[in-house]
mmCIF file of C-alpha atoms in Angstrom:
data_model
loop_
_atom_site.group_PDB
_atom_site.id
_atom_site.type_symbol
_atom_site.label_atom_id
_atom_site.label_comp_id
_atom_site.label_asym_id
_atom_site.label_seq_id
_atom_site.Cartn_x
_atom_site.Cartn_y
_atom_site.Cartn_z
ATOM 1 C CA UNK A 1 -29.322 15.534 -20.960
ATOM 2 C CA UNK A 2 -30.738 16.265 -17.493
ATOM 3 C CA UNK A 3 -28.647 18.740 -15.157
ATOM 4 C CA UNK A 4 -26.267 16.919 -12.628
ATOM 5 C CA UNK A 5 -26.665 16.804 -9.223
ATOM 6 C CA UNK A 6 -22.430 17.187 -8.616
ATOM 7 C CA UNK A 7 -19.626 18.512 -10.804
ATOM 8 C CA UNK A 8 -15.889 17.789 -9.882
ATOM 9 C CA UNK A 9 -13.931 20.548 -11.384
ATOM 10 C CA UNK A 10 -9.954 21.281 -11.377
ATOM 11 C CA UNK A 11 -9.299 17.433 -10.820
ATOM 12 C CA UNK A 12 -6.909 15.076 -12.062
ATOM 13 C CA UNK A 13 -9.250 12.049 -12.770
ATOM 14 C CA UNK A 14 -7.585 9.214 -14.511
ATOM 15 C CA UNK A 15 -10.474 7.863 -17.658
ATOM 16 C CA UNK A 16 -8.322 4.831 -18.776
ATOM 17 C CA UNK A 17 -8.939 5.297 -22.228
ATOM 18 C CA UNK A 18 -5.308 5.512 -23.608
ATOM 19 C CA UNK A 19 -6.113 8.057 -26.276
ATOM 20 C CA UNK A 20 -7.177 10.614 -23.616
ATOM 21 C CA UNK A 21 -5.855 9.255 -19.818
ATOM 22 C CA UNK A 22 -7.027 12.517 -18.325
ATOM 23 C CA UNK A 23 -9.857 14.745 -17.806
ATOM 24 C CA UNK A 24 -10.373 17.942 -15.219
ATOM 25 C CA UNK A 25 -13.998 17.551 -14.419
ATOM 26 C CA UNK A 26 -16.202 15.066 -14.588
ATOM 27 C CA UNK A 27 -20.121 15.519 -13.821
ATOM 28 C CA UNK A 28 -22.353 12.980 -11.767
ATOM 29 C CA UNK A 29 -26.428 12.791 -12.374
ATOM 30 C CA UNK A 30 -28.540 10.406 -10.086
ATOM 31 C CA UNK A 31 -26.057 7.725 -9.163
ATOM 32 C CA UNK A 32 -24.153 7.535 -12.341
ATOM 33 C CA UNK A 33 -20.802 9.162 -13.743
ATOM 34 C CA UNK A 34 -23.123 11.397 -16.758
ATOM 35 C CA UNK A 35 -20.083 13.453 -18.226
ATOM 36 C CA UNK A 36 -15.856 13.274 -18.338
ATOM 37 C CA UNK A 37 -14.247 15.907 -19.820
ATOM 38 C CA UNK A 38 -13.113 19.375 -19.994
ATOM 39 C CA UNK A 39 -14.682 21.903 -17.615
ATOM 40 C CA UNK A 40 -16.405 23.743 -20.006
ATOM 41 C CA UNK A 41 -17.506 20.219 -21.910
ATOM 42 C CA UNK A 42 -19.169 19.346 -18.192
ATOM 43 C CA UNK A 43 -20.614 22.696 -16.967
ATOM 44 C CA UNK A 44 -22.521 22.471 -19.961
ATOM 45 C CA UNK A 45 -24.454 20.142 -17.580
ATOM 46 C CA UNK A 46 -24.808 22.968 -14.873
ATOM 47 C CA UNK A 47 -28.204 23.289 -13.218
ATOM 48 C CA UNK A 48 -29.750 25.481 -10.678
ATOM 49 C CA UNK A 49 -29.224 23.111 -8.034
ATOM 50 C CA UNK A 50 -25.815 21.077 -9.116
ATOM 51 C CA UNK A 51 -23.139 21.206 -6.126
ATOM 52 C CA UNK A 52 -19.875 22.228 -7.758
ATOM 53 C CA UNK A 53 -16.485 20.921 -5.883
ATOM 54 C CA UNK A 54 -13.354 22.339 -6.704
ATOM 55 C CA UNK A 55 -10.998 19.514 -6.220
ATOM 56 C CA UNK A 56 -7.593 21.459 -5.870
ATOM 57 C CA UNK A 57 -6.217 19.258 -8.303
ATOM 58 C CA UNK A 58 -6.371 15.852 -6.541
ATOM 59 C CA UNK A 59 -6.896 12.971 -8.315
ATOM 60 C CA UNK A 60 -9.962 10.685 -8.917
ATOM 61 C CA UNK A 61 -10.440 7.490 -10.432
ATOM 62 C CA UNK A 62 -14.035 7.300 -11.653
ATOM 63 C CA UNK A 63 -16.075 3.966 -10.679
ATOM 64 C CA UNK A 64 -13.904 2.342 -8.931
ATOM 65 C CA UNK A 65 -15.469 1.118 -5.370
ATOM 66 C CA UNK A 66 -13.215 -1.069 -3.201
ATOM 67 C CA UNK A 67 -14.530 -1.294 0.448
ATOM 68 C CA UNK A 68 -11.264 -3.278 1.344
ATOM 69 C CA UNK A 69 -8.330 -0.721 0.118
ATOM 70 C CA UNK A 70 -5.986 -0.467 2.141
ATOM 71 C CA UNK A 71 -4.435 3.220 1.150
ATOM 72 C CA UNK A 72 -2.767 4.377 3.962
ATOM 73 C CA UNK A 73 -0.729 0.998 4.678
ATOM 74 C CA UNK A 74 -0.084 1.282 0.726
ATOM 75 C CA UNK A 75 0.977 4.816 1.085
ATOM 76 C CA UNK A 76 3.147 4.112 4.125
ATOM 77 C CA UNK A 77 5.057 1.156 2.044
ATOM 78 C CA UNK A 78 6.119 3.154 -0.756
ATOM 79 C CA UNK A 79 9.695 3.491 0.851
ATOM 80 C CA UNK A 80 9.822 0.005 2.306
ATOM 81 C CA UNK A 81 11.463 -2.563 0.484
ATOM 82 C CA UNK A 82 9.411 -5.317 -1.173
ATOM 83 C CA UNK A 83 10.384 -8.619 -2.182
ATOM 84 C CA UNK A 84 7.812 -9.541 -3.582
ATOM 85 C CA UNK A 85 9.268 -11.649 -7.084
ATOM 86 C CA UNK A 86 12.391 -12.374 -5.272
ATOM 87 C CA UNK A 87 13.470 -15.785 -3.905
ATOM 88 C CA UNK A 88 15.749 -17.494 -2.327
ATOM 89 C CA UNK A 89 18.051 -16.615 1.007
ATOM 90 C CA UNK A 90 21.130 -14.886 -1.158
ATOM 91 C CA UNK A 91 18.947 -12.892 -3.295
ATOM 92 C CA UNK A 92 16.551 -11.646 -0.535
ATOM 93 C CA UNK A 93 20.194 -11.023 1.566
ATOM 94 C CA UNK A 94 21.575 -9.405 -1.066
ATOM 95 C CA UNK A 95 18.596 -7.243 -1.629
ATOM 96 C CA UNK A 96 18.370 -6.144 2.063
ATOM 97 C CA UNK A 97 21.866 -5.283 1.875
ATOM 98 C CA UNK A 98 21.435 -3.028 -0.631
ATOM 99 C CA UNK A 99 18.383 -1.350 0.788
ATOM 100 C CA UNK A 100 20.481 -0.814 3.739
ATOM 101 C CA UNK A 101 22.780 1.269 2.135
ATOM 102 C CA UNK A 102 20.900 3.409 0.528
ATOM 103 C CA UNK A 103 19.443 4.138 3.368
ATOM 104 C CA UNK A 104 22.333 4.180 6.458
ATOM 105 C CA UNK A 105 21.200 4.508 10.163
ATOM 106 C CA UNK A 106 18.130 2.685 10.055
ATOM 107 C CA UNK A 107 17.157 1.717 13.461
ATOM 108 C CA UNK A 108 14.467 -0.373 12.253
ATOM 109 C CA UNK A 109 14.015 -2.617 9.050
ATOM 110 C CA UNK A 110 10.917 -3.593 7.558
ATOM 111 C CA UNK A 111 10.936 -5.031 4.355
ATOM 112 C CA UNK A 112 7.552 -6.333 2.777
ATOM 113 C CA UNK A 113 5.932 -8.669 0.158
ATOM 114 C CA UNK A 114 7.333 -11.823 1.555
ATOM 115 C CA UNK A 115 5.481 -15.386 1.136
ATOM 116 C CA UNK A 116 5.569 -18.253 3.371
ATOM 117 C CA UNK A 117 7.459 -19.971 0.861
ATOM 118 C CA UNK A 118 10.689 -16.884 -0.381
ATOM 119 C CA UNK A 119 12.987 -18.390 1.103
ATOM 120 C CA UNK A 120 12.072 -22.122 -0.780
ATOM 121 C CA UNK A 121 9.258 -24.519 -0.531
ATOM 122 C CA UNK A 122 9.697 -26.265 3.123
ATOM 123 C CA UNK A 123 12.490 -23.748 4.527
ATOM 124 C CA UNK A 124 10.669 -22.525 7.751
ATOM 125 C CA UNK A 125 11.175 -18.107 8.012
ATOM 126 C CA UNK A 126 12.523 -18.299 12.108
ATOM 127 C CA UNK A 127 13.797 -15.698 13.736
ATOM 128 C CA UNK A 128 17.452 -17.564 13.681
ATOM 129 C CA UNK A 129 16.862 -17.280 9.654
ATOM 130 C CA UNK A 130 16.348 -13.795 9.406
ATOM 131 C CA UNK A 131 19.175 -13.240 12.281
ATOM 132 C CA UNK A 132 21.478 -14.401 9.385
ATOM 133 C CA UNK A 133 20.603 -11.433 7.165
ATOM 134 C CA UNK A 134 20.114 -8.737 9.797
ATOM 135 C CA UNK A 135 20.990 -9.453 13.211
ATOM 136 C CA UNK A 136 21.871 -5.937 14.522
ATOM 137 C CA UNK A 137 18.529 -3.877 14.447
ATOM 138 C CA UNK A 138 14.835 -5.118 14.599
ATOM 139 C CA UNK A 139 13.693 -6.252 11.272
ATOM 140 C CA UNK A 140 10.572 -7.774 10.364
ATOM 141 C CA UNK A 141 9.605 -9.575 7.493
ATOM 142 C CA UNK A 142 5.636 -8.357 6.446
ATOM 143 C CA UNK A 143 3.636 -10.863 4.517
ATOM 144 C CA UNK A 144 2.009 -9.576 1.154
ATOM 145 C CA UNK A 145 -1.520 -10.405 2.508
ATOM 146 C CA UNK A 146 -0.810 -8.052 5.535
ATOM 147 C CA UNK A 147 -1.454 -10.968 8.160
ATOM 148 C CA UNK A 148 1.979 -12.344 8.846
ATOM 149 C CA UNK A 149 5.344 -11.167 10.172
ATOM 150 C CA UNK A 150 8.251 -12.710 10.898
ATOM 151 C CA UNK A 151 10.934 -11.266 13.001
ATOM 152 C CA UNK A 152 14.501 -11.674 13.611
ATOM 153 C CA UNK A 153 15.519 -11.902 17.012
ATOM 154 C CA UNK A 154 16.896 -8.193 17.527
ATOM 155 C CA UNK A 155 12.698 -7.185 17.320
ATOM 156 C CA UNK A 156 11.682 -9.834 19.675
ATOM 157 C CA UNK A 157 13.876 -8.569 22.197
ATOM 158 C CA UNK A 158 12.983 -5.090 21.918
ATOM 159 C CA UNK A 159 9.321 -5.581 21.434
ATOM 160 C CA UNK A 160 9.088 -8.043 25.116
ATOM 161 C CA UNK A 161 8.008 -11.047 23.001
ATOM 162 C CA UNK A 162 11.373 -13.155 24.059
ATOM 163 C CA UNK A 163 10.287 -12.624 27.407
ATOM 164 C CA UNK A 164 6.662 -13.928 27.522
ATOM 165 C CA UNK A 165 4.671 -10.327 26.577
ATOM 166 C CA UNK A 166 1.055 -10.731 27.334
ATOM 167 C CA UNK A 167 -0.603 -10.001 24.010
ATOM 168 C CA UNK A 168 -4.409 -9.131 23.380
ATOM 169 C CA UNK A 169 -6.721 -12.048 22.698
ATOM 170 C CA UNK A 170 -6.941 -12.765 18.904
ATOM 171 C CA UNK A 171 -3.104 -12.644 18.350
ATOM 172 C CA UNK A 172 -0.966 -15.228 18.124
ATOM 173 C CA UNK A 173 2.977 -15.472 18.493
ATOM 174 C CA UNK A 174 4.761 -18.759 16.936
ATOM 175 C CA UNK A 175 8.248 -19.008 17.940
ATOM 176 C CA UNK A 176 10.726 -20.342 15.902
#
């Protein structure tokens, strides 16, 4: 086997293979993933002019190449809640409410993984809707796809939009 041009040591890279989900190095040659494994099992492919990166542990998920991943806005979710599977106006109520207090003084509420049709096929999501869940602080009401929010009135008022906010050209506000 020819020598690799890169070898990722001290890593955490998830191999999906369920009889051995982990490996701590892993060893590229050309443009292809040549060796997972054990360190010593990949600096077996050690050359004279393989790069070696120490990866402090990090994880890596070999061959998987997404152009469209949207990481940080995952990452900054986590702690949101998502409603995604849940339906109907009690439920989702119900559901805020209990996010709410577990986490008290909240000056903002964003809860995500709505779709246009959560709270039942033809119900419009207004602003007067989501007013009857939360009408005290700004909450909005993210779309799964990332291209929607609704908000109750509270964040309308607070953001200028009640009061005819010039927005930049692309964007669009629909008042309900």
């Amino acid at each position: 086997m020819p020598h690799a041009n890169l070898i990722i040591t001290n890593a955490r890279i998830i191999t999906m293979d369920k009889a051995k989900p982990f490996a701590e190095a892993m060893a590229i040659s050309g443009n292809r993933i040549s060796k997972v494994g054990s360190a010593s099992d990949v600096m077996a492919l050690r050359g004279p002019k393989t790069r070696v990166h120490d990866n402090r542990g990090n994880t890596v998920i070999p061959g998987i190449i997404e152009s469209h991943v949207h990481l940080f806005i995952g990452a900054a979710e986590l702690p949101l809640l998502n409603i995604y599977g849940i339906h109907g106006f009690e439920t989702i109520a119900a559901a805020v409410k209990d996010h709410r207090s577990k986490n008290p003084g909240l000056a903002f509420l964003h809860v995500i993984g709505a779709t246009h049709e959560h709270f039942g096929a033809g119900t419009p999501i207004t602003r007067q809707l989501l007013d009857r869940i939360v009408a005290d602080i700004p909450f909005a009401l993210g779309c799964f796809d990332h291209h929607t929010v609704w908000a109750n009135t509270k964040a309308l008022e607070v953001t200028g939009l009640l009061r005819g906010k010039v927005l930049p050209t692309g964007n669009e506000i629909v008042m309900g």
